[in-house]
């Protein structure tokens, strides 16, 4: 019997498992797939440490970038961490001053570039397809390398990882006793759900509830290419965030438990990142569907992504690549859900990270210390129970 069972081996679960094991607990990490799946497999890996706009998020951003800078050395394996420019492109007819004002409260304010200055920074940009860009200091990791480095470190510390599907969370009275899986039953004193966009469905299967939501994200991955992308490119007015924000206007939380609804029209954001091995990921298209297992037609989606990206990054939009999709978890206040659920004090949620590469490493460490009995106001403030009055 282990002290902790961690459900989900994406970047949230693998990071938390490492920190719990390092803190002296015995950990069993249960992951369904041997190859990285979900949001961890399709995330861009950008570390937006500049973006904190409140005292809480600014502190987490500062801790997050410090943690990311030291992890490769600590883990003994390269996460491909690197400092990189971020260019947030503006639409040709955008009100640049109005968009710039949206970033005024960020910990590091952006520099406004005109269209030619932006193209001088990033020659792959289409000078006629943008109205300028916001320049920010940024960082990047390879999420696959991040996962493998933590996996290796967990094994070295004596942690256990098994690959199987969790079918249900075992509840006895007002406590969780463990989980049932396709490989049998596993028991533990504490269970934490790190299943990203599938967290809600897993909790529902066990008669539990949390205010966690998800979008279906779609992007295209290329093989290594000769073309060089110097910076990370994303839109300044990210439609996915607006899409997530618009779901707050939907009063009935219960509609998320009824498959078959498309709550809002899909949106596309033109962005791209090149990895150290010269592969490029570009996209992305986002949908708000209430079925986490909804089938999506890839041909139409890929054409839409390519057409949109080609306006901003013409040569990248034409590259051969493979369409992929995943779920991206979020909460209704854009802060992660970290801590125990109201129904069971020893069942925890560690999910809903809109900016996982910034928040996950530092909150994993804080969570592990909190589990040892050390008080932490930040962990307390991120509790899923903050929505209890609404639920």
GROMACS .gro file of N, CA and C in nm, residues 119-189:
model
  213
  119UNK      N    1   0.879   4.170  -3.818
  119UNK     CA    2   0.934   4.081  -3.922
  119UNK      C    3   1.086   4.079  -3.918
  120UNK      N    4   1.147   4.188  -3.874
  120UNK     CA    5   1.292   4.188  -3.857
  120UNK      C    6   1.332   4.090  -3.747
  121UNK      N    7   1.250   4.082  -3.642
  121UNK     CA    8   1.274   3.986  -3.533
  121UNK      C    9   1.247   3.844  -3.578
  122UNK      N   10   1.139   3.827  -3.656
  122UNK     CA   11   1.099   3.694  -3.702
  122UNK      C   12   1.069   3.698  -3.851
  123UNK      N   13   1.169   3.664  -3.934
  123UNK     CA   14   1.153   3.673  -4.079
  123UNK      C   15   1.042   3.585  -4.138
  124UNK      N   16   0.996   3.485  -4.064
  124UNK     CA   17   0.889   3.400  -4.116
  124UNK      C   18   0.752   3.468  -4.114
  125UNK      N   19   0.741   3.579  -4.043
  125UNK     CA   20   0.613   3.651  -4.037
  125UNK      C   21   0.582   3.717  -4.171
  126UNK      N   22   0.455   3.727  -4.200
  126UNK     CA   23   0.406   3.794  -4.319
  126UNK      C   24   0.378   3.940  -4.284
  127UNK      N   25   0.457   4.031  -4.339
  127UNK     CA   26   0.443   4.173  -4.304
  127UNK      C   27   0.304   4.226  -4.338
  128UNK      N   28   0.239   4.167  -4.438
  128UNK     CA   29   0.105   4.211  -4.477
  128UNK      C   30  -0.005   4.141  -4.399
  129UNK      N   31   0.033   4.042  -4.318
  129UNK     CA   32  -0.067   3.966  -4.243
  129UNK      C   33  -0.079   4.005  -4.098
  130UNK      N   34   0.003   4.101  -4.055
  130UNK     CA   35   0.002   4.144  -3.915
  130UNK      C   36  -0.001   4.296  -3.907
  131UNK      N   37  -0.043   4.345  -3.793
  131UNK     CA   38  -0.041   4.490  -3.767
  131UNK      C   39   0.062   4.526  -3.663
  132UNK      N   40   0.166   4.442  -3.652
  132UNK     CA   41   0.267   4.461  -3.550
  132UNK      C   42   0.268   4.343  -3.455
  133UNK      N   43   0.340   4.358  -3.345
  133UNK     CA   44   0.349   4.249  -3.246
  133UNK      C   45   0.393   4.304  -3.111
  134UNK      N   46   0.362   4.230  -3.008
  134UNK     CA   47   0.412   4.259  -2.874
  134UNK      C   48   0.529   4.166  -2.848
  135UNK      N   49   0.641   4.222  -2.806
  135UNK     CA   50   0.762   4.145  -2.779
  135UNK      C   51   0.777   4.124  -2.628
  136UNK      N   52   0.800   3.999  -2.589
  136UNK     CA   53   0.815   3.964  -2.447
  136UNK      C   54   0.928   3.864  -2.428
  137UNK      N   55   0.997   3.871  -2.314
  137UNK     CA   56   1.092   3.765  -2.281
  137UNK      C   57   1.015   3.639  -2.243
  138UNK      N   58   1.060   3.526  -2.289
  138UNK     CA   59   0.983   3.402  -2.274
  138UNK      C   60   1.081   3.288  -2.251
  139UNK      N   61   1.029   3.172  -2.222
  139UNK     CA   62   1.113   3.052  -2.209
  139UNK      C   63   1.034   2.934  -2.263
  140UNK      N   64   1.105   2.823  -2.285
  140UNK     CA   65   1.041   2.709  -2.348
  140UNK      C   66   1.107   2.580  -2.302
  141UNK      N   67   1.026   2.475  -2.288
  141UNK     CA   68   1.077   2.341  -2.262
  141UNK      C   69   1.011   2.244  -2.360
  142UNK      N   70   1.073   2.129  -2.377
  142UNK     CA   71   1.014   2.019  -2.452
  142UNK      C   72   0.937   1.934  -2.351
  143UNK      N   73   0.806   1.929  -2.364
  143UNK     CA   74   0.724   1.859  -2.264
  143UNK      C   75   0.756   1.710  -2.258
  144UNK      N   76   0.793   1.651  -2.371
  144UNK     CA   77   0.831   1.510  -2.369
  144UNK      C   78   0.958   1.489  -2.286
  145UNK      N   79   1.054   1.579  -2.303
  145UNK     CA   80   1.179   1.570  -2.226
  145UNK      C   81   1.152   1.596  -2.078
  146UNK      N   82   1.064   1.691  -2.049
  146UNK     CA   83   1.024   1.719  -1.912
  146UNK      C   84   0.966   1.594  -1.847
  147UNK      N   85   0.878   1.524  -1.921
  147UNK     CA   86   0.817   1.404  -1.867
  147UNK      C   87   0.917   1.292  -1.845
  148UNK      N   88   1.005   1.269  -1.944
  148UNK     CA   89   1.104   1.161  -1.932
  148UNK      C   90   1.203   1.187  -1.819
  149UNK      N   91   1.241   1.314  -1.802
  149UNK     CA   92   1.336   1.347  -1.694
  149UNK      C   93   1.274   1.320  -1.558
  150UNK      N   94   1.148   1.355  -1.541
  150UNK     CA   95   1.081   1.328  -1.413
  150UNK      C   96   1.058   1.179  -1.393
  151UNK      N   97   1.023   1.111  -1.500
  151UNK     CA   98   1.002   0.967  -1.491
  151UNK      C   99   1.128   0.896  -1.441
  152UNK      N  100   1.241   0.931  -1.499
  152UNK     CA  101   1.368   0.872  -1.457
  152UNK      C  102   1.397   0.904  -1.312
  153UNK      N  103   1.372   1.029  -1.271
  153UNK     CA  104   1.399   1.070  -1.133
  153UNK      C  105   1.308   0.997  -1.033
  154UNK      N  106   1.183   0.976  -1.071
  154UNK     CA  107   1.090   0.903  -0.983
  154UNK      C  108   1.140   0.761  -0.959
  155UNK      N  109   1.183   0.694  -1.064
  155UNK     CA  110   1.235   0.558  -1.049
  155UNK      C  111   1.358   0.556  -0.959
  156UNK      N  112   1.446   0.653  -0.976
  156UNK     CA  113   1.567   0.659  -0.893
  156UNK      C  114   1.534   0.677  -0.746
  157UNK      N  115   1.426   0.749  -0.719
  157UNK     CA  116   1.385   0.774  -0.580
  157UNK      C  117   1.304   0.659  -0.520
  158UNK      N  118   1.271   0.559  -0.603
  158UNK     CA  119   1.197   0.443  -0.553
  158UNK      C  120   1.048   0.450  -0.577
  159UNK      N  121   1.002   0.550  -0.653
  159UNK     CA  122   0.860   0.557  -0.686
  159UNK      C  123   0.821   0.452  -0.789
  160UNK      N  124   0.694   0.425  -0.800
  160UNK     CA  125   0.644   0.321  -0.890
  160UNK      C  126   0.550   0.381  -0.992
  161UNK      N  127   0.565   0.342  -1.118
  161UNK     CA  128   0.477   0.386  -1.225
  161UNK      C  129   0.420   0.263  -1.294
  162UNK      N  130   0.288   0.259  -1.307
  162UNK     CA  131   0.225   0.151  -1.383
  162UNK      C  132   0.137   0.212  -1.491
  163UNK      N  133   0.122   0.137  -1.601
  163UNK     CA  134   0.043   0.185  -1.714
  163UNK      C  135  -0.084   0.103  -1.726
  164UNK      N  136  -0.193   0.164  -1.688
  164UNK     CA  137  -0.324   0.099  -1.694
  164UNK      C  138  -0.431   0.207  -1.682
  165UNK      N  139  -0.552   0.173  -1.717
  165UNK     CA  140  -0.661   0.268  -1.709
  165UNK      C  141  -0.730   0.262  -1.573
  166UNK      N  142  -0.749   0.377  -1.510
  166UNK     CA  143  -0.826   0.385  -1.386
  166UNK      C  144  -0.974   0.388  -1.422
  167UNK      N  145  -1.048   0.292  -1.372
  167UNK     CA  146  -1.190   0.284  -1.402
  167UNK      C  147  -1.275   0.362  -1.302
  168UNK      N  148  -1.235   0.356  -1.176
  168UNK     CA  149  -1.317   0.420  -1.074
  168UNK      C  150  -1.233   0.448  -0.949
  169UNK      N  151  -1.275   0.549  -0.876
  169UNK     CA  152  -1.215   0.581  -0.748
  169UNK      C  153  -1.296   0.510  -0.639
  170UNK      N  154  -1.227   0.434  -0.553
  170UNK     CA  155  -1.295   0.359  -0.448
  170UNK      C  156  -1.327   0.450  -0.330
  171UNK      N  157  -1.454   0.457  -0.294
  171UNK     CA  158  -1.496   0.541  -0.182
  171UNK      C  159  -1.561   0.454  -0.075
  172UNK      N  160  -1.512   0.469   0.046
  172UNK     CA  161  -1.568   0.397   0.161
  172UNK      C  162  -1.607   0.499   0.266
  173UNK      N  163  -1.738   0.519   0.281
  173UNK     CA  164  -1.785   0.622   0.373
  173UNK      C  165  -1.755   0.760   0.317
  174UNK      N  166  -1.685   0.841   0.395
  174UNK     CA  167  -1.649   0.975   0.348
  174UNK      C  168  -1.502   0.985   0.311
  175UNK      N  169  -1.441   0.868   0.284
  175UNK     CA  170  -1.299   0.867   0.248
  175UNK      C  171  -1.274   0.782   0.123
  176UNK      N  172  -1.166   0.815   0.055
  176UNK     CA  173  -1.123   0.737  -0.060
  176UNK      C  174  -1.029   0.628  -0.010
  177UNK      N  175  -1.048   0.506  -0.061
  177UNK     CA  176  -0.965   0.393  -0.018
  177UNK      C  177  -0.863   0.354  -0.124
  178UNK      N  178  -0.880   0.401  -0.247
  178UNK     CA  179  -0.789   0.364  -0.354
  178UNK      C  180  -0.860   0.374  -0.488
  179UNK      N  181  -0.817   0.293  -0.585
  179UNK     CA  182  -0.875   0.298  -0.719
  179UNK      C  183  -0.888   0.157  -0.774
  180UNK      N  184  -0.983   0.142  -0.868
  180UNK     CA  185  -0.991   0.017  -0.944
  180UNK      C  186  -0.939   0.046  -1.085
  181UNK      N  187  -0.862  -0.047  -1.139
  181UNK     CA  188  -0.803  -0.030  -1.271
  181UNK      C  189  -0.820  -0.158  -1.352
  182UNK      N  190  -0.776  -0.154  -1.475
  182UNK     CA  191  -0.781  -0.273  -1.559
  182UNK      C  192  -0.681  -0.378  -1.514
  183UNK      N  193  -0.589  -0.341  -1.425
  183UNK     CA  194  -0.495  -0.437  -1.369
  183UNK      C  195  -0.531  -0.476  -1.225
  184UNK      N  196  -0.648  -0.431  -1.180
  184UNK     CA  197  -0.690  -0.467  -1.045
  184UNK      C  198  -0.707  -0.347  -0.955
  185UNK      N  199  -0.713  -0.374  -0.827
  185UNK     CA  200  -0.740  -0.271  -0.727
  185UNK      C  201  -0.612  -0.230  -0.657
  186UNK      N  202  -0.597  -0.098  -0.637
  186UNK     CA  203  -0.482  -0.044  -0.564
  186UNK      C  204  -0.532   0.047  -0.453
  187UNK      N  205  -0.476   0.028  -0.333
  187UNK     CA  206  -0.522   0.107  -0.218
  187UNK      C  207  -0.415   0.205  -0.173
  188UNK      N  208  -0.463   0.315  -0.113
  188UNK     CA  209  -0.372   0.419  -0.070
  188UNK      C  210  -0.438   0.508   0.034
  189UNK      N  211  -0.355   0.574   0.115
  189UNK     CA  212  -0.406   0.669   0.214
  189UNK      C  213  -0.459   0.796   0.149
   0.00000   0.00000   0.00000
